[in-house]
Structures are given as structure tokens and as C-alpha cells.
Amino acid sequence: MPDTAIGIVGGGQLGRMLAMAAARLGYRVIVLDPDAGCPAAQVANAQIVAAYDDVAALRDLAARTSVVTYEFENVPVEQIRAAVTAVPLYPPAEALEVAQDRVVEKAFLNGIGVATAEWRAIDSVAELGHALVELDGDCILKTRRFGYDGKGQASIRKGGPHADVFESLGGVPAILEKKVPFAYECSIIAARGIDGSVVAYDPAENVHRLGILHTSTVPGRVSPQVGEAARAVAASILAKLGYVGVIGVEFFVQGDDTILVNEIAPRVHNSGHWTEAACVVSQFEQHVRAIAGLKLGSAARHSDCVMENLIGDDVKRVDAILAEPATLLHLYGKPEARPGRKMGHLTRLTD
């Protein structure tokens, strides 16, 4: 019920926007984050300043709230599973386990009949060499864990050197993926309620720069056929995981409109920020509704739009952005602009 508290593990910009959505529905929010000045702390009702693997702090968060969620997928699974037992954890810990390890993720997806790029698990330079021969093409090597926004990955050309690439990523367990000659990338944001109901937003066409999402355009080039297939894949993933909450699923779309899943994110997603401006119920409110056991809202879009991330010094364009008509600006309250740091986003609406 409203006037109860929701716990959020992680105090970044996603936690901030979740807290704002929760407040609109009458919920209090307590954030757990090691940074006392994190973006979410500026809008939450309270903060527990602690490390993400601090079991005592996680237990305190659970004791003070009615449900616990998280804003990023690298939450320590063992600790959060041990600490959050008296109240629900949504999405479930199983979703974290799948999304945290790229090999586990790919095996899960293939196991439920979802197509991905060809891949191999890599634990040594020798295995990398054999896998490159098997995949027979340009590839990308990624660390199995903790990679995001283009970090923890490197390209390998067919027939090119590879030993130094493995070492450059720290020599840690990795996954080798064959590069896909895709036409474009897209993603879909979907939600599943406690009652098993599912809603999905329209898919967005995504453009990345230096491994970081630059724009999400809706509808973009996404055909009805691709949209239908993407929704079906998302619904299958949600059902198999017994999921509650919002999920982001990223796809490669090939020239013949067939789709391959690139990765899944068990949380609200950067490529869904457009819903804040172009839908009555944003992905953030949808997530709060789902984990609180409320009826899911409509995912209908009232406008076409383009969402653009503001990275680093892009934030200096604020005055010009504010002068634009039909443009929503959202800044994250971060004090210092740095290269590659997401400082905010804007969404331009069209009829």
C-alpha cells in the first residue's frame, strides 16, 4: 500500500528516477549506496551508506522496507539472497545470476530457444586461439562479468593477433562472440507483474558511440515484424525467470529482419528513458507498479521521439536544450562532468 517503503540497492541515475516515480505513487524510498552524495540520495527519503556486499546493511534495508529492488545487475547475489529474506526481492535473484555472467546468460537464452550470436567460453589464451578458428570470422572478446558501456571488451580481426587482447582484459574468464553483420540495433522494454501479466513498450532503434548508447529512436527502422518477434522473446524470458519488474532486452536486427539477442538487463534500461516523455506510464513507474503488486499501466506511446544521452561535456548544452520546444531534459545531479560519464538525457517529441 502507499506510504510504505521501497528499498533500492544502488543510488545512480536509474535509482534516482525510480525514487521519483515511487514518490509520485505515494511510496517512500530508502537507497543503499556507498556514496553519500549519489544521485538517488538527492531525491530519496533516506539512505543507508554502505557497500553493496554489506550483509548487515542489506538486512537493515530489508527490515525498513516492504520490497527490495536494484538499479544495476552487478549486485552481489550471494549477499543479497542471504540478507533479503523477510520481504520480496524483485526482480528475483535468479535474474541477477543470469545477467551477471555473459556465458551463463548466453547459455540460458539458447536453452530456452532464443537465438544469439555464436559464442565460446574462454579461460585461457589457448582456448581463445581454438575458438577463433572455430568461429572463423571477426570476433569480440568480452569479460564474463562487470562489463558495461563498452568497457571490458575488445575486437579481434580474423587471423589477427589475440594473446595480447586476452591479457589486456586482465586474463580473466571471458566470452568470445562472433561479430554479427547486423543492419541496426534495437531494444525492447517489458514488464511482468506479480500476477504474471506482461506489457511491452514499442521497440527503439539504438545508436551507440564508443560503446555508449547515444540515441534511442522510436519507432526508428523497427518493422512490425521485428517488434512482434522482440515482444515474444521478452515475454519468454520474463516467464522463464519468474520475473517481476522491468527488463531491457537488446537485439541485433539482421538484413532479413531476423533478430538475435545481444544481452539482457534485469532492471530499467537506458534505452527506455524515452518512455518518461512519450508515454503516460514510464518504465520507472511501470517497475514500481510491478514490484509493489499494483496493476501494470499502459505501455502505449502518444508521441514519436528521439532520446539522446548527454555524455560528459554535452551537459554544457543545457541552455540550448531548454530553448527547444517539445523537449524534455533530465539531469542526474552529478557534480562533475567527465569523459564517458552520463550526465543526463533529453527526449525530443514529434507528432
GROMACS .gro file of C-alpha atoms in nm:
model
  351
    1MET     CA    1   0.000   0.000   0.000
    2PRO     CA    2   0.108   0.362  -0.044
    3ASP     CA    3   0.303   0.518   0.245
    4THR     CA    4   0.511   0.203   0.274
    5ALA     CA    5   0.878   0.199   0.176
    6ILE     CA    6   1.064   0.056  -0.121
    7GLY     CA    7   1.433  -0.032  -0.088
    8ILE     CA    8   1.665   0.030  -0.383
    9VAL     CA    9   2.015  -0.117  -0.395
   10GLY     CA   10   2.219   0.132  -0.596
   11GLY     CA   11   2.197   0.508  -0.599
   12GLY     CA   12   2.285   0.603  -0.956
   13GLN     CA   13   2.065   0.780  -1.207
   14LEU     CA   14   1.838   0.478  -1.251
   15GLY     CA   15   1.781   0.462  -0.876
   16ARG     CA   16   1.713   0.834  -0.881
   17MET     CA   17   1.444   0.803  -1.148
   18LEU     CA   18   1.290   0.501  -0.973
   19ALA     CA   19   1.272   0.700  -0.650
   20MET     CA   20   1.099   0.988  -0.827
   21ALA     CA   21   0.844   0.753  -0.982
   22ALA     CA   22   0.782   0.584  -0.646
   23ALA     CA   23   0.721   0.920  -0.481
   24ARG     CA   24   0.453   1.003  -0.737
   25LEU     CA   25   0.268   0.687  -0.635
   26GLY     CA   26   0.294   0.769  -0.265
   27TYR     CA   27   0.581   0.540  -0.167
   28ARG     CA   28   0.880   0.627   0.046
   29VAL     CA   29   1.222   0.517  -0.078
   30ILE     CA   30   1.537   0.409   0.105
   31VAL     CA   31   1.852   0.379  -0.104
   32LEU     CA   32   2.162   0.173  -0.023
   33ASP     CA   33   2.479   0.306  -0.183
   34PRO     CA   34   2.839   0.356  -0.065
   35ASP     CA   35   2.841   0.716  -0.193
   36ALA     CA   36   2.663   0.958   0.040
   37GLY     CA   37   2.631   1.204  -0.249
   38CYS     CA   38   2.489   0.961  -0.505
   39PRO     CA   39   2.220   1.091  -0.746
   40ALA     CA   40   1.937   0.890  -0.587
   41ALA     CA   41   2.016   1.019  -0.236
   42GLN     CA   42   1.915   1.367  -0.352
   43VAL     CA   43   1.553   1.258  -0.401
   44ALA     CA   44   1.510   0.956  -0.168
   45ASN     CA   45   1.361   0.971   0.180
   46ALA     CA   46   1.666   0.808   0.337
   47GLN     CA   47   1.996   0.646   0.252
   48ILE     CA   48   2.199   0.365   0.401
   49VAL     CA   49   2.563   0.443   0.325
   50ALA     CA   50   2.724   0.102   0.287
   51ALA     CA   51   2.894  -0.131   0.041
   52TYR     CA   52   2.671  -0.343  -0.180
   53ASP     CA   53   2.806  -0.664  -0.024
   54ASP     CA   54   2.747  -0.548   0.335
   55VAL     CA   55   2.504  -0.815   0.456
   56ALA     CA   56   2.417  -0.628   0.775
   57ALA     CA   57   2.332  -0.315   0.578
   58LEU     CA   58   2.126  -0.514   0.328
   59ARG     CA   59   1.936  -0.671   0.617
   60ASP     CA   60   1.874  -0.324   0.758
   61LEU     CA   61   1.738  -0.213   0.421
   62ALA     CA   62   1.503  -0.513   0.409
   63ALA     CA   63   1.389  -0.453   0.768
   64ARG     CA   64   1.292  -0.094   0.689
   65THR     CA   65   1.108  -0.163   0.363
   66SER     CA   66   0.830  -0.378   0.217
   67VAL     CA   67   1.010  -0.480  -0.102
   68VAL     CA   68   1.368  -0.453  -0.227
   69THR     CA   69   1.480  -0.390  -0.584
   70TYR     CA   70   1.804  -0.286  -0.751
   71GLU     CA   71   1.917  -0.049  -1.025
   72PHE     CA   72   2.216  -0.239  -1.167
   73GLU     CA   73   2.294  -0.603  -1.232
   74ASN     CA   74   2.626  -0.641  -1.052
   75VAL     CA   75   2.473  -0.661  -0.707
   76PRO     CA   76   2.647  -0.945  -0.515
   77VAL     CA   77   2.397  -1.230  -0.547
   78GLU     CA   78   2.507  -1.439  -0.251
   79GLN     CA   79   2.489  -1.147  -0.009
   80ILE     CA   80   2.158  -1.004  -0.126
   81ARG     CA   81   1.999  -1.351  -0.129
   82ALA     CA   82   2.115  -1.412   0.229
   83ALA     CA   83   2.006  -1.069   0.353
   84VAL     CA   84   1.670  -1.012   0.182
   85THR     CA   85   1.453  -1.293   0.314
   86ALA     CA   86   1.178  -1.124   0.514
   87VAL     CA   87   1.049  -0.920   0.219
   88PRO     CA   88   1.035  -0.989  -0.156
   89LEU     CA   89   1.335  -0.921  -0.380
   90TYR     CA   90   1.223  -0.816  -0.726
   91PRO     CA   91   1.344  -0.896  -0.986
   92PRO     CA   92   1.439  -1.234  -0.833
   93ALA     CA   93   1.799  -1.329  -0.757
   94GLU     CA   94   1.788  -1.581  -1.042
   95ALA     CA   95   1.765  -1.293  -1.291
   96LEU     CA   96   2.079  -1.141  -1.139
   97GLU     CA   97   2.264  -1.473  -1.169
   98VAL     CA   98   2.179  -1.498  -1.537
   99ALA     CA   99   2.261  -1.138  -1.629
  100GLN     CA  100   2.585  -1.109  -1.431
  101ASP     CA  101   2.777  -1.368  -1.631
  102ARG     CA  102   2.774  -1.342  -2.009
  103VAL     CA  103   2.836  -1.715  -2.055
  104VAL     CA  104   2.551  -1.806  -1.821
  105GLU     CA  105   2.332  -1.551  -1.998
  106LYS     CA  106   2.402  -1.688  -2.346
  107ALA     CA  107   2.354  -2.048  -2.230
  108PHE     CA  108   2.023  -1.955  -2.067
  109LEU     CA  109   1.897  -1.777  -2.378
  110ASN     CA  110   1.998  -2.058  -2.614
  111GLY     CA  111   1.850  -2.311  -2.371
  112ILE     CA  112   1.504  -2.153  -2.399
  113GLY     CA  113   1.527  -2.130  -2.777
  114VAL     CA  114   1.638  -1.767  -2.810
  115ALA     CA  115   1.897  -1.704  -3.082
  116THR     CA  116   2.221  -1.517  -3.013
  117ALA     CA  117   2.550  -1.463  -3.195
  118GLU     CA  118   2.778  -1.769  -3.196
  119TRP     CA  119   2.996  -1.774  -2.886
  120ARG     CA  120   3.256  -1.969  -2.688
  121ALA     CA  121   3.359  -1.957  -2.321
  122ILE     CA  122   3.726  -1.858  -2.286
  123ASP     CA  123   3.953  -1.923  -1.987
  124SER     CA  124   4.298  -1.914  -2.147
  125VAL     CA  125   4.494  -1.790  -2.448
  126ALA     CA  126   4.500  -2.144  -2.586
  127GLU     CA  127   4.119  -2.170  -2.569
  128LEU     CA  128   4.091  -1.831  -2.736
  129GLY     CA  129   4.306  -1.949  -3.026
  130HIS     CA  130   4.097  -2.262  -3.078
  131ALA     CA  131   3.771  -2.067  -3.055
  132LEU     CA  132   3.884  -1.813  -3.313
  133VAL     CA  133   3.947  -2.098  -3.558
  134GLU     CA  134   3.606  -2.250  -3.485
  135LEU     CA  135   3.413  -1.924  -3.521
  136ASP     CA  136   3.611  -1.834  -3.835
  137GLY     CA  137   3.547  -1.461  -3.853
  138ASP     CA  138   3.588  -1.124  -3.685
  139CYS     CA  139   3.505  -1.156  -3.316
  140ILE     CA  140   3.472  -0.958  -2.997
  141LEU     CA  141   3.619  -1.077  -2.667
  142LYS     CA  142   3.435  -0.968  -2.352
  143THR     CA  143   3.495  -1.030  -1.984
  144ARG     CA  144   3.228  -1.261  -1.846
  145ARG     CA  145   3.147  -1.020  -1.564
  146PHE     CA  146   3.139  -0.646  -1.482
  147GLY     CA  147   3.147  -0.504  -1.834
  148TYR     CA  148   2.926  -0.209  -1.927
  149ASP     CA  149   2.918   0.088  -2.168
  150GLY     CA  150   3.186  -0.068  -2.389
  151LYS     CA  151   3.421  -0.150  -2.101
  152GLY     CA  152   3.573  -0.495  -2.063
  153GLN     CA  153   3.573  -0.586  -2.432
  154ALA     CA  154   3.798  -0.578  -2.736
  155SER     CA  155   3.770  -0.665  -3.105
  156ILE     CA  156   3.979  -0.935  -3.275
  157ARG     CA  157   4.011  -0.945  -3.652
  158LYS     CA  158   4.005  -1.279  -3.830
  159GLY     CA  159   4.361  -1.405  -3.843
  160GLY     CA  160   4.486  -1.121  -3.625
  161PRO     CA  161   4.689  -1.145  -3.300
  162HIS     CA  162   4.491  -1.245  -2.995
  163ALA     CA  163   4.721  -1.325  -2.700
  164ASP     CA  164   4.772  -0.959  -2.610
  165VAL     CA  165   4.399  -0.895  -2.634
  166PHE     CA  166   4.326  -1.162  -2.373
  167GLU     CA  167   4.589  -1.016  -2.141
  168SER     CA  168   4.463  -0.660  -2.197
  169LEU     CA  169   4.132  -0.765  -2.040
  170GLY     CA  170   4.317  -0.892  -1.734
  171GLY     CA  171   4.337  -1.257  -1.832
  172VAL     CA  172   4.003  -1.314  -1.657
  173PRO     CA  173   3.732  -1.559  -1.770
  174ALA     CA  174   3.582  -1.426  -2.091
  175ILE     CA  175   3.341  -1.496  -2.372
  176LEU     CA  176   3.422  -1.480  -2.742
  177GLU     CA  177   3.135  -1.373  -2.967
  178LYS     CA  178   3.136  -1.381  -3.345
  179LYS     CA  179   3.056  -1.039  -3.485
  180VAL     CA  180   2.715  -1.015  -3.645
  181PRO     CA  181   2.667  -0.818  -3.970
  182PHE     CA  182   2.352  -0.655  -3.838
  183ALA     CA  183   2.151  -0.381  -4.010
  184TYR     CA  184   2.081  -0.197  -3.685
  185GLU     CA  185   2.039  -0.247  -3.312
  186CYS     CA  186   1.715  -0.222  -3.120
  187SER     CA  187   1.586  -0.291  -2.772
  188ILE     CA  188   1.258  -0.353  -2.602
  189ILE     CA  189   1.147  -0.263  -2.251
  190ALA     CA  190   0.896  -0.504  -2.099
  191ALA     CA  191   0.745  -0.559  -1.756
  192ARG     CA  192   0.590  -0.853  -1.574
  193GLY     CA  193   0.365  -0.816  -1.273
  194ILE     CA  194   0.332  -1.036  -0.967
  195ASP     CA  195   0.017  -1.181  -1.126
  196GLY     CA  196   0.210  -1.283  -1.440
  197SER     CA  197   0.068  -1.011  -1.662
  198VAL     CA  198   0.312  -0.869  -1.920
  199VAL     CA  199   0.325  -0.537  -2.102
  200ALA     CA  200   0.588  -0.424  -2.353
  201TYR     CA  201   0.677  -0.082  -2.486
  202ASP     CA  202   0.742  -0.019  -2.853
  203PRO     CA  203   1.096  -0.120  -2.952
  204ALA     CA  204   1.355   0.154  -3.002
  205GLU     CA  205   1.629   0.174  -3.263
  206ASN     CA  206   1.958   0.238  -3.083
  207VAL     CA  207   2.282   0.401  -3.197
  208HIS     CA  208   2.600   0.365  -2.989
  209ARG     CA  209   2.914   0.575  -2.985
  210LEU     CA  210   3.232   0.437  -2.830
  211GLY     CA  211   3.028   0.160  -2.674
  212ILE     CA  212   2.786   0.401  -2.500
  213LEU     CA  213   2.425   0.447  -2.605
  214HIS     CA  214   2.393   0.775  -2.798
  215THR     CA  215   2.032   0.780  -2.918
  216SER     CA  216   1.716   0.573  -2.898
  217THR     CA  217   1.461   0.648  -3.171
  218VAL     CA  218   1.100   0.534  -3.162
  219PRO     CA  219   0.978   0.398  -3.397
  220GLY     CA  220   1.302   0.422  -3.598
  221ARG     CA  221   1.351   0.150  -3.859
  222VAL     CA  222   1.189  -0.122  -3.647
  223SER     CA  223   0.931  -0.304  -3.860
  224PRO     CA  224   0.610  -0.454  -3.718
  225GLN     CA  225   0.759  -0.800  -3.778
  226VAL     CA  226   1.068  -0.720  -3.571
  227GLY     CA  227   0.858  -0.560  -3.299
  228GLU     CA  228   0.633  -0.865  -3.272
  229ALA     CA  229   0.932  -1.100  -3.255
  230ALA     CA  230   1.107  -0.886  -2.993
  231ARG     CA  231   0.797  -0.878  -2.774
  232ALA     CA  232   0.766  -1.257  -2.794
  233VAL     CA  233   1.130  -1.305  -2.693
  234ALA     CA  234   1.096  -1.066  -2.400
  235ALA     CA  235   0.779  -1.239  -2.279
  236SER     CA  236   0.951  -1.578  -2.296
  237ILE     CA  237   1.249  -1.455  -2.091
  238LEU     CA  238   1.022  -1.298  -1.830
  239ALA     CA  239   0.818  -1.617  -1.792
  240LYS     CA  240   1.119  -1.850  -1.770
  241LEU     CA  241   1.279  -1.638  -1.495
  242GLY     CA  242   0.957  -1.597  -1.294
  243TYR     CA  243   1.036  -1.230  -1.330
  244VAL     CA  244   0.872  -0.935  -1.156
  245GLY     CA  245   0.963  -0.584  -1.269
  246VAL     CA  246   1.101  -0.417  -1.582
  247ILE     CA  247   1.360  -0.577  -1.808
  248GLY     CA  248   1.560  -0.441  -2.101
  249VAL     CA  249   1.644  -0.675  -2.391
  250GLU     CA  250   1.891  -0.565  -2.659
  251PHE     CA  251   1.883  -0.711  -3.012
  252PHE     CA  252   2.083  -0.720  -3.332
  253VAL     CA  253   1.848  -0.693  -3.632
  254GLN     CA  254   1.980  -0.857  -3.947
  255GLY     CA  255   1.903  -0.759  -4.305
  256ASP     CA  256   1.623  -1.013  -4.336
  257ASP     CA  257   1.457  -0.885  -4.015
  258THR     CA  258   1.564  -1.186  -3.809
  259ILE     CA  259   1.675  -1.091  -3.458
  260LEU     CA  260   1.950  -1.207  -3.223
  261VAL     CA  261   1.959  -1.115  -2.855
  262ASN     CA  262   2.274  -0.925  -2.762
  263GLU     CA  263   2.214  -0.905  -2.388
  264ILE     CA  264   1.950  -0.864  -2.119
  265ALA     CA  265   1.940  -0.620  -1.830
  266PRO     CA  266   1.727  -0.711  -1.525
  267ARG     CA  267   1.632  -0.351  -1.448
  268VAL     CA  268   1.506  -0.031  -1.601
  269HIS     CA  269   1.723   0.049  -1.902
  270ASN     CA  270   1.890   0.348  -2.065
  271SER     CA  271   1.717   0.277  -2.396
  272GLY     CA  272   1.381   0.310  -2.219
  273HIS     CA  273   1.433   0.664  -2.090
  274TRP     CA  274   1.218   0.790  -2.379
  275THR     CA  275   0.911   0.646  -2.206
  276GLU     CA  276   0.939   0.924  -1.948
  277ALA     CA  277   0.834   1.178  -2.214
  278ALA     CA  278   0.644   0.978  -2.478
  279CYS     CA  279   0.421   0.756  -2.258
  280VAL     CA  280   0.176   0.827  -1.979
  281VAL     CA  281   0.334   0.547  -1.772
  282SER     CA  282   0.715   0.549  -1.789
  283GLN     CA  283   0.937   0.243  -1.747
  284PHE     CA  284   1.021   0.372  -1.398
  285GLU     CA  285   0.659   0.390  -1.284
  286GLN     CA  286   0.596   0.054  -1.451
  287HIS     CA  287   0.874  -0.103  -1.245
  288VAL     CA  288   0.736   0.045  -0.923
  289ARG     CA  289   0.387  -0.078  -1.010
  290ALA     CA  290   0.518  -0.429  -1.078
  291ILE     CA  291   0.725  -0.473  -0.762
  292ALA     CA  292   0.455  -0.315  -0.545
  293GLY     CA  293   0.192  -0.555  -0.676
  294LEU     CA  294  -0.011  -0.284  -0.849
  295LYS     CA  295  -0.185  -0.321  -1.183
  296LEU     CA  296   0.057  -0.263  -1.469
  297GLY     CA  297  -0.004   0.053  -1.669
  298SER     CA  298  -0.046   0.102  -2.041
  299ALA     CA  299   0.273   0.097  -2.248
  300ALA     CA  300   0.109   0.297  -2.527
  301ARG     CA  301   0.312   0.576  -2.688
  302HIS     CA  302   0.144   0.912  -2.750
  303SER     CA  303   0.436   1.061  -2.949
  304ASP     CA  304   0.726   0.960  -3.166
  305CYS     CA  305   1.055   1.062  -3.013
  306VAL     CA  306   1.434   1.056  -3.001
  307MET     CA  307   1.613   1.015  -2.670
  308GLU     CA  308   1.974   1.138  -2.657
  309ASN     CA  309   2.221   1.078  -2.378
  310LEU     CA  310   2.422   1.373  -2.252
  311ILE     CA  311   2.774   1.242  -2.204
  312GLY     CA  312   3.049   1.442  -2.033
  313ASP     CA  313   3.065   1.797  -2.168
  314ASP     CA  314   2.735   1.751  -2.355
  315VAL     CA  315   2.582   1.887  -2.036
  316LYS     CA  316   2.715   2.229  -2.132
  317ARG     CA  317   2.441   2.241  -2.398
  318VAL     CA  318   2.171   2.279  -2.133
  319ASP     CA  319   2.075   2.638  -2.221
  320ALA     CA  320   2.026   2.548  -2.588
  321ILE     CA  321   1.830   2.235  -2.499
  322LEU     CA  322   1.598   2.428  -2.270
  323ALA     CA  323   1.516   2.661  -2.558
  324GLU     CA  324   1.393   2.373  -2.774
  325PRO     CA  325   1.017   2.316  -2.798
  326ALA     CA  326   0.873   1.972  -2.712
  327THR     CA  327   1.198   1.860  -2.549
  328LEU     CA  328   1.220   1.705  -2.202
  329LEU     CA  329   1.553   1.749  -2.022
  330HIS     CA  330   1.653   1.528  -1.731
  331LEU     CA  331   1.979   1.591  -1.544
  332TYR     CA  332   2.111   1.340  -1.293
  333GLY     CA  333   2.256   1.570  -1.028
  334LYS     CA  334   2.615   1.462  -1.083
  335PRO     CA  335   2.859   1.734  -0.974
  336GLU     CA  336   3.139   1.672  -1.222
  337ALA     CA  337   3.130   1.608  -1.597
  338ARG     CA  338   3.389   1.354  -1.710
  339PRO     CA  339   3.451   1.187  -2.047
  340GLY     CA  340   3.217   0.890  -2.086
  341ARG     CA  341   3.006   0.986  -1.783
  342LYS     CA  342   2.628   1.003  -1.832
  343MET     CA  343   2.520   1.342  -1.700
  344GLY     CA  344   2.160   1.337  -1.819
  345HIS     CA  345   1.941   1.283  -2.121
  346LEU     CA  346   1.693   1.466  -2.337
  347THR     CA  347   1.389   1.340  -2.527
  348ARG     CA  348   1.260   1.527  -2.831
  349LEU     CA  349   0.893   1.461  -2.911
  350THR     CA  350   0.726   1.472  -3.252
  351ASP     CA  351   0.366   1.412  -3.351
   0.00000   0.00000   0.00000
